[in-house]
Amino acid sequence: MRPSVTVIGLGYVGLPTAALLAGRGLRVHGVDSSPQLRATLAEGRVHIAEPGVEALVRQAVADGSLTIHDTPQRADVFVIAVPTPLGPGQAPMLDHVLDAARALAPALDEGALVLLESTSPIGTTAQIGKLLRQLRPDIADISVAYGPERVLPGRILEELVRNNRVAGGLDPRATERAVAFYRLFVEGEVHGTEAASAEMVKLAENAFRDVNIAFANELSLIAGHHGLDVWRVIALANLHPRVDILRPGPGVGGHCIAVDPWFLAHGAPGAARLIPAARAVDAAKRDAVLEQASAVCMEGERVICLGLAFKGDVDDLRESPALAIATELARRHPGRVAAVEPHLAAAPPGFPAPLIPLEEALMGPGALLVLTDHSVFAGIPPERIAGRRIIDTRGIIRLENRPHA
Ligand SMILES: NC(=O)c1ccc[n+]([C@@H]2O[C@H](COP(=O)([O-])OP(=O)(O)OC[C@H]3O[C@@H](n4cnc5c(N)ncnc54)[C@H](O)[C@@H]3O)[C@@H](O)[C@H]2O)c1
């Protein structure tokens, strides 16, 4: 029989997961602490711009396979997908995860499977297991496992199904049950391991990305120092059969890569040296871009920031270096800065500069500061920006005299 599922936390991870499971014929209870979000979802509308999700949610809400609640409902499987932000001193804040575990405890029945999907420091799944055993000593059979999510914003529905997954239980039976659950809808391979290793796998993946992007950013700073085109240098270095340098940018953003490395570093401070160094390089790169653009403003020129999202072709502003740089630039130089963000209908709350259409930016004066690799920016015809001053932190702008690397 297909299990019923309660998904706690209906954001970028939880909502597509809930909608996908409901679409596969499972009975899904979606739970979120935000009343506003629950009201939106109950009407079959969604709050995230993620291809395909709104249609799935609308259908699932209409046919009753997905219902929206403020407290966890009884189910065979519980999926926890609440945020795990950084607190003071870059320490992971587990409040949401522990609150979710406390909230689901009364809804547990004998034989339940609890899956933590929130990116979490090593040992969190064990903490949840301990908490649930304390809160429900009357239940003998609870399986607790960690199932890290690897989805890419913009392609979440597709990747939920296609990506390979790791699932790690607190005991072999929990692992087996978690693997069986994911095999219900995952077409990629599902690998079983134990919980702490699964937790570290997820953190290692994101720290790998962060460290390697920091390397590319450090190269861009060094190339800038020597007046060299880092894109050309990297393209040529990558011709080496065993070299694959990533792309520099204005810094790393998003909820995961800019945050998760701290979870590893914080858990083993004496052992982690490269990971904190990569975070420091990231901060240095953001500062360097800000100073470069600031210098243009000080010359009296207007600067138009192209992009506020943390990466191309999405509207996600979380931990966005583009938003941070544009905000600070506009604060420093009131009236001199504007921004173009085709994926937003209005400027983010408190953003201290006007949001203008790309067409207006291309028609009017001002230097262009490319902060996000939206395809629409990469598609700007070179003749439309000929003679403009351009700071291209993403290496996407095609110029007449510089072939796109
Ligand atoms: N966004 C991604 O692409 C991605 C990818 C992989 C892993 N993750 C991880 O998944 C987790 C969730 O991320 P997200 O992007 O979906 O977050 P999100 O902020 O988009 O959504 C989280 C939701 O949880 C709700 N919430 C918070 N506390 C709650 C509680 N106690 N009970 C019920 N609801 C609660 C919030 O209202 C929010 O709607 C994080 O740990 C994140 O690191 C995210």
CSV table of C-alpha atoms and ligand atoms in Angstrom, one decimal:
chain,number,residue,atom,x,y,z
A,1,MET,CA,0.0,0.0,0.0
A,2,ARG,CA,1.2,3.5,-0.7
A,3,PRO,CA,2.2,5.4,2.4
A,4,SER,CA,0.5,8.6,3.6
A,5,VAL,CA,3.0,11.4,4.1
A,6,THR,CA,3.1,14.6,6.2
A,7,VAL,CA,5.6,17.2,4.8
A,8,ILE,CA,6.6,19.8,7.3
A,9,GLY,CA,7.9,23.1,5.8
A,10,LEU,CA,6.4,24.0,2.4
A,11,GLY,CA,9.2,26.0,0.8
A,12,TYR,CA,11.5,25.4,-2.1
A,13,VAL,CA,12.1,21.8,-1.0
A,14,GLY,CA,9.0,20.8,0.9
A,15,LEU,CA,6.3,22.1,-1.5
A,16,PRO,CA,7.6,20.5,-4.7
A,17,THR,CA,8.1,17.3,-2.8
A,18,ALA,CA,4.6,17.4,-1.4
A,19,ALA,CA,3.1,18.2,-4.8
A,20,LEU,CA,5.1,15.5,-6.6
A,21,LEU,CA,4.1,12.8,-4.0
A,22,ALA,CA,0.4,13.9,-4.3
A,23,GLY,CA,0.7,13.8,-8.0
A,24,ARG,CA,2.0,10.2,-7.7
A,25,GLY,CA,-1.2,9.2,-5.9
A,26,LEU,CA,0.1,9.4,-2.3
A,27,ARG,CA,-2.1,11.1,0.4
A,28,VAL,CA,-0.1,14.1,1.4
A,29,HIS,CA,-0.6,16.5,4.3
A,30,GLY,CA,1.4,19.7,3.9
A,31,VAL,CA,2.3,21.6,7.0
A,32,ASP,CA,3.7,25.1,7.3
A,33,SER,CA,3.9,27.5,10.2
A,34,SER,CA,3.2,30.6,8.0
A,35,PRO,CA,-0.5,31.4,8.0
A,36,GLN,CA,-0.1,33.6,4.9
A,37,LEU,CA,1.6,30.7,3.0
A,38,ARG,CA,-1.1,28.3,4.1
A,39,ALA,CA,-3.8,30.6,2.8
A,40,THR,CA,-2.1,31.0,-0.6
A,41,LEU,CA,-1.6,27.2,-1.0
A,42,ALA,CA,-5.1,26.4,0.1
A,43,GLU,CA,-6.3,28.4,-2.9
A,44,GLY,CA,-4.0,26.4,-5.1
A,45,ARG,CA,-1.6,29.2,-5.7
A,46,VAL,CA,2.1,29.0,-4.9
A,47,HIS,CA,4.7,31.5,-3.5
A,48,ILE,CA,7.8,30.2,-5.3
A,49,ALA,CA,8.6,30.7,-9.0
A,50,GLU,CA,9.5,27.1,-9.8
A,51,PRO,CA,8.5,25.6,-13.2
A,52,GLY,CA,5.6,23.1,-13.0
A,53,VAL,CA,5.0,23.5,-9.2
A,54,GLU,CA,1.9,25.7,-9.4
A,55,ALA,CA,0.1,23.4,-11.8
A,56,LEU,CA,0.8,20.3,-9.6
A,57,VAL,CA,-0.2,22.1,-6.4
A,58,ARG,CA,-3.4,23.4,-8.0
A,59,GLN,CA,-4.3,19.9,-9.2
A,60,ALA,CA,-3.4,18.2,-5.9
A,61,VAL,CA,-5.3,20.7,-3.8
A,62,ALA,CA,-8.3,20.5,-6.1
A,63,ASP,CA,-8.5,16.7,-6.0
A,64,GLY,CA,-7.8,16.5,-2.3
A,65,SER,CA,-4.6,14.5,-2.5
A,66,LEU,CA,-2.7,17.5,-0.9
A,67,THR,CA,-4.3,19.2,2.1
A,68,ILE,CA,-2.7,22.1,4.0
A,69,HIS,CA,-2.4,22.3,7.8
A,70,ASP,CA,-0.9,24.2,10.6
A,71,THR,CA,0.1,21.2,12.6
A,72,PRO,CA,1.5,17.8,11.6
A,73,GLN,CA,-1.2,15.2,10.8
A,74,ARG,CA,-0.9,11.4,11.4
A,75,ALA,CA,0.8,9.7,8.5
A,76,ASP,CA,3.1,6.7,7.7
A,77,VAL,CA,6.0,9.0,6.7
A,78,PHE,CA,7.0,12.4,8.0
A,79,VAL,CA,9.3,14.6,5.9
A,80,ILE,CA,11.0,17.6,7.6
A,81,ALA,CA,12.0,20.3,5.2
A,82,VAL,CA,12.2,23.4,7.3
A,83,PRO,CA,15.0,26.0,7.2
A,84,THR,CA,18.4,25.5,8.9
A,85,PRO,CA,19.9,29.0,8.9
A,86,LEU,CA,23.1,30.2,10.5
A,87,GLY,CA,22.8,31.9,13.8
A,88,PRO,CA,25.3,34.1,15.7
A,89,GLY,CA,29.0,33.2,15.1
A,90,GLN,CA,28.0,31.2,11.9
A,91,ALA,CA,26.7,28.4,14.2
A,92,PRO,CA,23.9,26.3,12.7
A,93,MET,CA,20.4,27.2,14.1
A,94,LEU,CA,18.4,24.0,14.6
A,95,ASP,CA,15.4,25.6,16.2
A,96,HIS,CA,13.1,25.0,13.2
A,97,VAL,CA,14.1,21.4,12.8
A,98,LEU,CA,13.7,20.7,16.6
A,99,ASP,CA,10.4,22.6,16.6
A,100,ALA,CA,9.2,20.5,13.7
A,101,ALA,CA,10.3,17.2,15.5
A,102,ARG,CA,8.4,18.3,18.7
A,103,ALA,CA,5.3,19.2,16.7
A,104,LEU,CA,5.2,15.9,14.8
A,105,ALA,CA,5.7,13.7,18.0
A,106,PRO,CA,2.0,13.7,19.0
A,107,ALA,CA,1.1,12.6,15.4
A,108,LEU,CA,3.4,9.5,15.4
A,109,ASP,CA,2.0,6.0,15.3
A,110,GLU,CA,3.8,2.7,15.7
A,111,GLY,CA,6.0,2.0,12.7
A,112,ALA,CA,6.3,5.6,11.5
A,113,LEU,CA,9.3,6.8,9.3
A,114,VAL,CA,10.7,10.3,10.0
A,115,LEU,CA,12.9,11.7,7.3
A,116,LEU,CA,14.9,14.8,7.8
A,117,GLU,CA,15.6,16.5,4.5
A,118,SER,CA,16.8,19.9,5.9
A,119,THR,CA,20.5,20.4,5.4
A,120,SER,CA,21.9,19.8,8.9
A,121,PRO,CA,25.1,19.5,10.9
A,122,ILE,CA,26.4,16.0,11.5
A,123,GLY,CA,24.5,14.5,14.4
A,124,THR,CA,21.2,16.3,13.9
A,125,THR,CA,19.3,13.1,12.9
A,126,ALA,CA,20.5,11.4,16.0
A,127,GLN,CA,19.4,14.4,18.0
A,128,ILE,CA,15.9,14.1,16.5
A,129,GLY,CA,15.8,10.4,17.2
A,130,LYS,CA,16.7,11.0,20.8
A,131,LEU,CA,14.1,13.8,21.1
A,132,LEU,CA,11.3,11.6,19.6
A,133,ARG,CA,12.1,8.7,21.9
A,134,GLN,CA,11.9,11.1,24.9
A,135,LEU,CA,8.6,12.6,23.7
A,136,ARG,CA,7.0,9.3,22.7
A,137,PRO,CA,8.4,6.6,25.1
A,138,ASP,CA,5.1,4.7,24.4
A,139,ILE,CA,6.1,4.0,20.8
A,140,ALA,CA,8.6,1.1,20.2
A,141,ASP,CA,9.0,1.3,16.5
A,142,ILE,CA,10.1,4.7,15.0
A,143,SER,CA,12.5,4.8,12.1
A,144,VAL,CA,14.5,8.0,11.8
A,145,ALA,CA,16.6,8.8,8.8
A,146,TYR,CA,18.3,11.6,6.9
A,147,GLY,CA,17.6,12.1,3.2
A,148,PRO,CA,19.5,15.1,1.9
A,149,GLU,CA,18.0,17.1,-0.9
A,150,ARG,CA,20.2,18.0,-3.9
A,151,VAL,CA,17.7,19.9,-6.1
A,152,LEU,CA,18.7,22.9,-8.1
A,153,PRO,CA,16.3,25.9,-8.0
A,154,GLY,CA,14.7,26.3,-11.4
A,155,ARG,CA,14.7,22.5,-12.0
A,156,ILE,CA,13.4,21.2,-8.7
A,157,LEU,CA,10.6,19.0,-10.0
A,158,GLU,CA,12.8,17.3,-12.6
A,159,GLU,CA,15.7,16.8,-10.2
A,160,LEU,CA,13.6,15.5,-7.4
A,161,VAL,CA,12.9,12.5,-9.7
A,162,ARG,CA,16.1,12.2,-11.7
A,163,ASN,CA,18.9,12.9,-9.2
A,164,ASN,CA,20.7,10.1,-7.4
A,165,ARG,CA,19.9,10.2,-3.6
A,166,VAL,CA,21.5,9.2,-0.4
A,167,ALA,CA,19.4,8.0,2.5
A,168,GLY,CA,20.9,7.2,5.9
A,169,GLY,CA,19.1,5.8,8.9
A,170,LEU,CA,19.9,5.8,12.6
A,171,ASP,CA,19.8,1.9,12.3
A,172,PRO,CA,19.8,-0.5,9.3
A,173,ARG,CA,16.0,-0.8,9.3
A,174,ALA,CA,15.5,2.9,9.1
A,175,THR,CA,18.0,3.1,6.2
A,176,GLU,CA,16.1,0.3,4.4
A,177,ARG,CA,12.8,2.0,4.9
A,178,ALA,CA,14.1,5.4,3.8
A,179,VAL,CA,15.6,3.9,0.7
A,180,ALA,CA,12.3,2.1,-0.1
A,181,PHE,CA,10.4,5.4,0.4
A,182,TYR,CA,12.6,7.3,-2.0
A,183,ARG,CA,12.4,4.5,-4.6
A,184,LEU,CA,8.7,5.2,-4.8
A,185,PHE,CA,9.4,8.4,-6.8
A,186,VAL,CA,13.1,8.7,-7.5
A,187,GLU,CA,14.3,7.4,-10.9
A,188,GLY,CA,18.0,8.0,-10.0
A,189,GLU,CA,19.9,5.6,-7.8
A,190,VAL,CA,19.1,5.6,-4.1
A,191,HIS,CA,22.1,4.7,-1.9
A,192,GLY,CA,21.7,3.7,1.7
A,193,THR,CA,24.2,4.6,4.3
A,194,GLU,CA,24.0,5.6,8.0
A,195,ALA,CA,22.6,8.9,9.1
A,196,ALA,CA,25.8,10.8,10.1
A,197,SER,CA,27.5,9.9,6.8
A,198,ALA,CA,24.5,11.0,4.8
A,199,GLU,CA,24.6,14.3,6.7
A,200,MET,CA,28.3,14.8,5.9
A,201,VAL,CA,27.8,13.8,2.3
A,202,LYS,CA,25.4,16.7,1.8
A,203,LEU,CA,27.7,19.2,3.5
A,204,ALA,CA,30.7,17.9,1.6
A,205,GLU,CA,28.9,18.4,-1.7
A,206,ASN,CA,28.2,22.1,-1.0
A,207,ALA,CA,31.6,22.8,0.6
A,208,PHE,CA,33.2,21.3,-2.6
A,209,ARG,CA,31.3,23.8,-4.7
A,210,ASP,CA,32.1,26.7,-2.4
A,211,VAL,CA,35.8,25.9,-2.2
A,212,ASN,CA,36.1,25.5,-5.9
A,213,ILE,CA,34.2,28.7,-6.7
A,214,ALA,CA,36.4,30.5,-4.2
A,215,PHE,CA,39.4,29.2,-6.2
A,216,ALA,CA,37.9,30.7,-9.4
A,217,ASN,CA,37.2,33.9,-7.6
A,218,GLU,CA,40.7,34.1,-6.2
A,219,LEU,CA,42.0,33.6,-9.7
A,220,SER,CA,39.7,36.5,-10.9
A,221,LEU,CA,41.2,38.7,-8.2
A,222,ILE,CA,44.7,37.8,-9.2
A,223,ALA,CA,44.0,38.2,-12.9
A,224,GLY,CA,42.4,41.6,-12.1
A,225,HIS,CA,45.6,42.6,-10.3
A,226,HIS,CA,47.7,41.8,-13.4
A,227,GLY,CA,45.1,43.3,-15.8
A,228,LEU,CA,44.4,39.9,-17.3
A,229,ASP,CA,41.1,38.5,-18.6
A,230,VAL,CA,40.3,35.7,-16.1
A,231,TRP,CA,37.8,34.1,-18.5
A,232,ARG,CA,40.4,33.6,-21.2
A,233,VAL,CA,42.9,32.2,-18.6
A,234,ILE,CA,40.4,29.8,-17.2
A,235,ALA,CA,39.1,28.7,-20.7
A,236,LEU,CA,42.7,27.9,-21.7
A,237,ALA,CA,43.6,26.2,-18.4
A,238,ASN,CA,40.5,24.0,-18.7
A,239,LEU,CA,42.0,22.6,-21.9
A,240,HIS,CA,44.2,20.5,-19.6
A,241,PRO,CA,42.5,17.1,-19.4
A,242,ARG,CA,42.5,17.0,-15.7
A,243,VAL,CA,41.6,20.6,-14.9
A,244,ASP,CA,38.1,21.9,-14.6
A,245,ILE,CA,38.1,25.4,-13.0
A,246,LEU,CA,34.6,26.7,-12.2
A,247,ARG,CA,33.3,30.1,-13.1
A,248,PRO,CA,34.1,33.2,-11.1
A,249,GLY,CA,31.3,35.5,-10.0
A,250,PRO,CA,30.4,38.3,-7.6
A,251,GLY,CA,30.4,35.7,-4.7
A,252,VAL,CA,28.4,32.6,-3.9
A,253,GLY,CA,24.7,32.9,-2.9
A,254,GLY,CA,21.6,30.9,-2.3
A,255,HIS,CA,20.4,29.1,0.7
A,256,CYS,CA,22.9,26.2,0.4
A,257,ILE,CA,26.4,26.8,-0.8
A,258,ALA,CA,26.9,30.1,1.0
A,259,VAL,CA,25.7,28.6,4.3
A,260,ASP,CA,26.3,24.8,4.5
A,261,PRO,CA,30.2,25.0,4.6
A,262,TRP,CA,29.9,26.6,8.0
A,263,PHE,CA,28.0,23.6,9.2
A,264,LEU,CA,31.1,21.5,8.5
A,265,ALA,CA,33.5,24.0,9.8
A,266,HIS,CA,31.6,24.7,12.9
A,267,GLY,CA,31.3,21.0,13.9
A,268,ALA,CA,35.1,20.5,13.7
A,269,PRO,CA,36.8,23.9,14.1
A,270,GLY,CA,40.3,22.6,14.5
A,271,ALA,CA,40.1,20.3,11.5
A,272,ALA,CA,38.5,22.8,9.1
A,273,ARG,CA,41.0,25.3,7.5
A,274,LEU,CA,40.3,25.4,3.8
A,275,ILE,CA,36.5,25.7,4.2
A,276,PRO,CA,36.7,28.9,6.3
A,277,ALA,CA,39.4,30.3,4.0
A,278,ALA,CA,37.0,29.8,1.0
A,279,ARG,CA,34.3,31.8,2.9
A,280,ALA,CA,36.9,34.5,3.4
A,281,VAL,CA,37.8,34.6,-0.3
A,282,ASP,CA,34.1,34.9,-1.1
A,283,ALA,CA,33.8,37.9,1.2
A,284,ALA,CA,36.9,39.4,-0.4
A,285,LYS,CA,35.4,39.0,-3.9
A,286,ARG,CA,32.2,40.7,-2.9
A,287,ASP,CA,34.1,43.6,-1.5
A,288,ALA,CA,36.3,43.9,-4.6
A,289,VAL,CA,33.2,44.1,-6.9
A,290,LEU,CA,31.6,46.7,-4.6
A,291,GLU,CA,34.8,48.8,-4.5
A,292,GLN,CA,35.2,48.6,-8.3
A,293,ALA,CA,31.6,49.7,-8.9
A,294,SER,CA,31.8,52.3,-6.1
A,295,ALA,CA,34.8,53.9,-7.9
A,296,VAL,CA,32.7,54.3,-11.0
A,297,CYS,CA,29.9,56.1,-9.0
A,298,MET,CA,32.5,58.3,-7.4
A,299,GLU,CA,33.5,59.5,-10.9
A,300,GLY,CA,29.9,60.7,-11.1
A,301,GLU,CA,28.7,58.0,-13.4
A,302,ARG,CA,25.4,56.1,-12.9
A,303,VAL,CA,25.7,52.3,-12.3
A,304,ILE,CA,23.0,50.0,-13.4
A,305,CYS,CA,23.1,46.6,-11.6
A,306,LEU,CA,22.1,43.8,-13.9
A,307,GLY,CA,20.5,41.1,-11.7
A,308,LEU,CA,19.7,40.8,-8.0
A,309,ALA,CA,19.0,37.1,-7.8
A,310,PHE,CA,21.8,34.8,-6.6
A,311,LYS,CA,22.0,32.9,-9.8
A,312,GLY,CA,20.8,33.0,-13.4
A,313,ASP,CA,17.1,32.6,-14.5
A,314,VAL,CA,15.6,32.3,-11.0
A,315,ASP,CA,14.0,34.9,-8.6
A,316,ASP,CA,15.7,33.6,-5.5
A,317,LEU,CA,17.3,36.4,-3.5
A,318,ARG,CA,18.5,34.4,-0.5
A,319,GLU,CA,22.1,35.1,0.5
A,320,SER,CA,22.4,36.8,-2.9
A,321,PRO,CA,25.7,38.5,-3.4
A,322,ALA,CA,24.1,40.5,-6.3
A,323,LEU,CA,21.5,41.9,-3.9
A,324,ALA,CA,24.0,42.6,-1.2
A,325,ILE,CA,26.4,44.4,-3.5
A,326,ALA,CA,23.6,46.4,-5.3
A,327,THR,CA,22.1,47.4,-1.9
A,328,GLU,CA,25.4,48.6,-0.4
A,329,LEU,CA,26.3,50.4,-3.6
A,330,ALA,CA,23.0,52.2,-3.7
A,331,ARG,CA,23.3,53.1,0.0
A,332,ARG,CA,26.8,54.5,-0.5
A,333,HIS,CA,25.8,56.5,-3.7
A,334,PRO,CA,22.1,57.6,-3.4
A,335,GLY,CA,20.6,58.5,-6.7
A,336,ARG,CA,23.4,57.0,-8.7
A,337,VAL,CA,22.3,53.4,-8.8
A,338,ALA,CA,19.5,51.5,-10.5
A,339,ALA,CA,18.9,47.8,-10.9
A,340,VAL,CA,17.4,45.5,-13.5
A,341,GLU,CA,15.8,42.2,-12.3
A,342,PRO,CA,13.6,40.7,-14.9
A,343,HIS,CA,12.5,37.9,-12.5
A,344,LEU,CA,11.0,40.3,-10.0
A,345,ALA,CA,7.8,42.4,-10.5
A,346,ALA,CA,8.9,45.0,-7.9
A,347,ALA,CA,12.1,45.9,-6.0
A,348,PRO,CA,12.7,43.8,-2.9
A,349,PRO,CA,11.4,45.5,0.4
A,350,GLY,CA,13.9,48.1,1.5
A,351,PHE,CA,16.0,48.0,-1.6
A,352,PRO,CA,17.4,51.6,-1.8
A,353,ALA,CA,17.3,52.0,-5.6
A,354,PRO,CA,14.8,51.9,-8.4
A,355,LEU,CA,14.1,48.8,-10.4
A,356,ILE,CA,14.0,49.6,-14.1
A,357,PRO,CA,13.3,47.5,-17.2
A,358,LEU,CA,16.2,46.1,-19.1
A,359,GLU,CA,15.2,48.1,-22.2
A,360,GLU,CA,15.4,51.4,-20.2
A,361,ALA,CA,18.8,50.4,-18.9
A,362,LEU,CA,20.0,49.8,-22.5
A,363,MET,CA,18.5,53.0,-23.8
A,364,GLY,CA,19.8,55.3,-21.0
A,365,PRO,CA,23.2,56.3,-19.7
A,366,GLY,CA,25.3,54.6,-17.1
A,367,ALA,CA,27.8,51.8,-16.5
A,368,LEU,CA,26.5,48.2,-16.5
A,369,LEU,CA,27.4,46.0,-13.5
A,370,VAL,CA,26.5,42.4,-14.4
A,371,LEU,CA,25.8,40.6,-11.2
A,372,THR,CA,23.6,37.7,-12.2
A,373,ASP,CA,23.9,35.4,-15.2
A,374,HIS,CA,20.4,35.6,-16.4
A,375,SER,CA,20.1,34.4,-20.0
A,376,VAL,CA,18.4,37.7,-21.0
A,377,PHE,CA,21.6,39.5,-20.1
A,378,ALA,CA,23.8,37.1,-22.0
A,379,GLY,CA,21.6,37.7,-25.0
A,380,ILE,CA,22.1,41.4,-25.1
A,381,PRO,CA,23.4,42.2,-28.6
A,382,PRO,CA,26.9,43.6,-28.5
A,383,GLU,CA,25.9,46.6,-30.7
A,384,ARG,CA,23.4,47.7,-28.0
A,385,ILE,CA,26.1,48.2,-25.4
A,386,ALA,CA,29.0,49.3,-27.6
A,387,GLY,CA,31.0,51.9,-25.9
A,388,ARG,CA,29.4,51.4,-22.5
A,389,ARG,CA,31.5,50.9,-19.4
A,390,ILE,CA,30.8,47.3,-18.3
A,391,ILE,CA,31.9,45.4,-15.1
A,392,ASP,CA,31.0,41.9,-16.0
A,393,THR,CA,31.4,39.7,-12.8
A,394,ARG,CA,29.9,36.7,-14.6
A,395,GLY,CA,31.7,36.8,-17.9
A,396,ILE,CA,28.5,36.6,-19.9
A,397,ILE,CA,28.4,39.8,-21.8
A,398,ARG,CA,29.3,39.5,-25.5
A,399,LEU,CA,31.5,42.4,-26.5
A,400,GLU,CA,32.5,43.2,-30.1
A,401,ASN,CA,36.2,42.9,-29.3
A,402,ARG,CA,36.1,40.0,-26.9
A,403,PRO,CA,34.6,36.7,-28.0
A,404,HIS,CA,32.5,35.1,-25.3
A,405,ALA,CA,34.8,32.8,-23.4
B,1,LIG,N1,16.2,25.5,-1.7
B,1,LIG,C1,17.0,24.5,-2.1
B,1,LIG,O1,17.3,24.5,-3.3
B,1,LIG,C2,17.5,23.5,-1.2
B,1,LIG,C3,18.2,22.4,-1.7
B,1,LIG,C4,18.7,21.4,-0.9
B,1,LIG,C5,18.5,21.5,0.5
B,1,LIG,N2,17.8,22.5,1.0
B,1,LIG,C6,17.6,22.6,2.4
B,1,LIG,O2,16.2,22.2,2.7
B,1,LIG,C7,15.7,22.9,3.9
B,1,LIG,C8,14.5,23.8,3.5
B,1,LIG,O3,14.9,24.7,2.5
B,1,LIG,P1,13.9,25.5,1.7
B,1,LIG,O4,14.7,26.2,0.6
B,1,LIG,O5,12.7,24.7,1.3
B,1,LIG,O6,13.4,26.6,2.8
B,1,LIG,P2,12.2,27.7,2.6
B,1,LIG,O7,12.6,28.8,3.5
B,1,LIG,O8,11.9,27.9,1.2
B,1,LIG,O9,10.9,26.9,3.2
B,1,LIG,C9,10.9,26.5,4.5
B,1,LIG,C10,9.4,26.5,5.0
B,1,LIG,O10,9.4,26.0,6.3
B,1,LIG,C11,8.4,26.7,7.1
B,1,LIG,N3,8.7,26.5,8.5
B,1,LIG,C12,9.7,27.0,9.3
B,1,LIG,N4,9.7,26.4,10.5
B,1,LIG,C13,8.6,25.6,10.5
B,1,LIG,C14,8.0,24.7,11.5
B,1,LIG,N5,8.6,24.6,12.7
B,1,LIG,N6,6.9,24.0,11.2
B,1,LIG,C15,6.4,24.1,10.0
B,1,LIG,N7,6.9,24.9,9.0
B,1,LIG,C16,8.0,25.6,9.3
B,1,LIG,C17,8.6,28.2,6.6
B,1,LIG,O11,7.4,28.9,6.9
B,1,LIG,C18,8.9,28.0,5.1
B,1,LIG,O12,7.7,28.1,4.4
B,1,LIG,C19,16.9,23.8,4.3
B,1,LIG,O13,17.6,23.1,5.3
B,1,LIG,C20,17.8,23.9,3.1
B,1,LIG,O14,19.1,24.1,3.4
B,1,LIG,C21,17.3,23.5,0.2
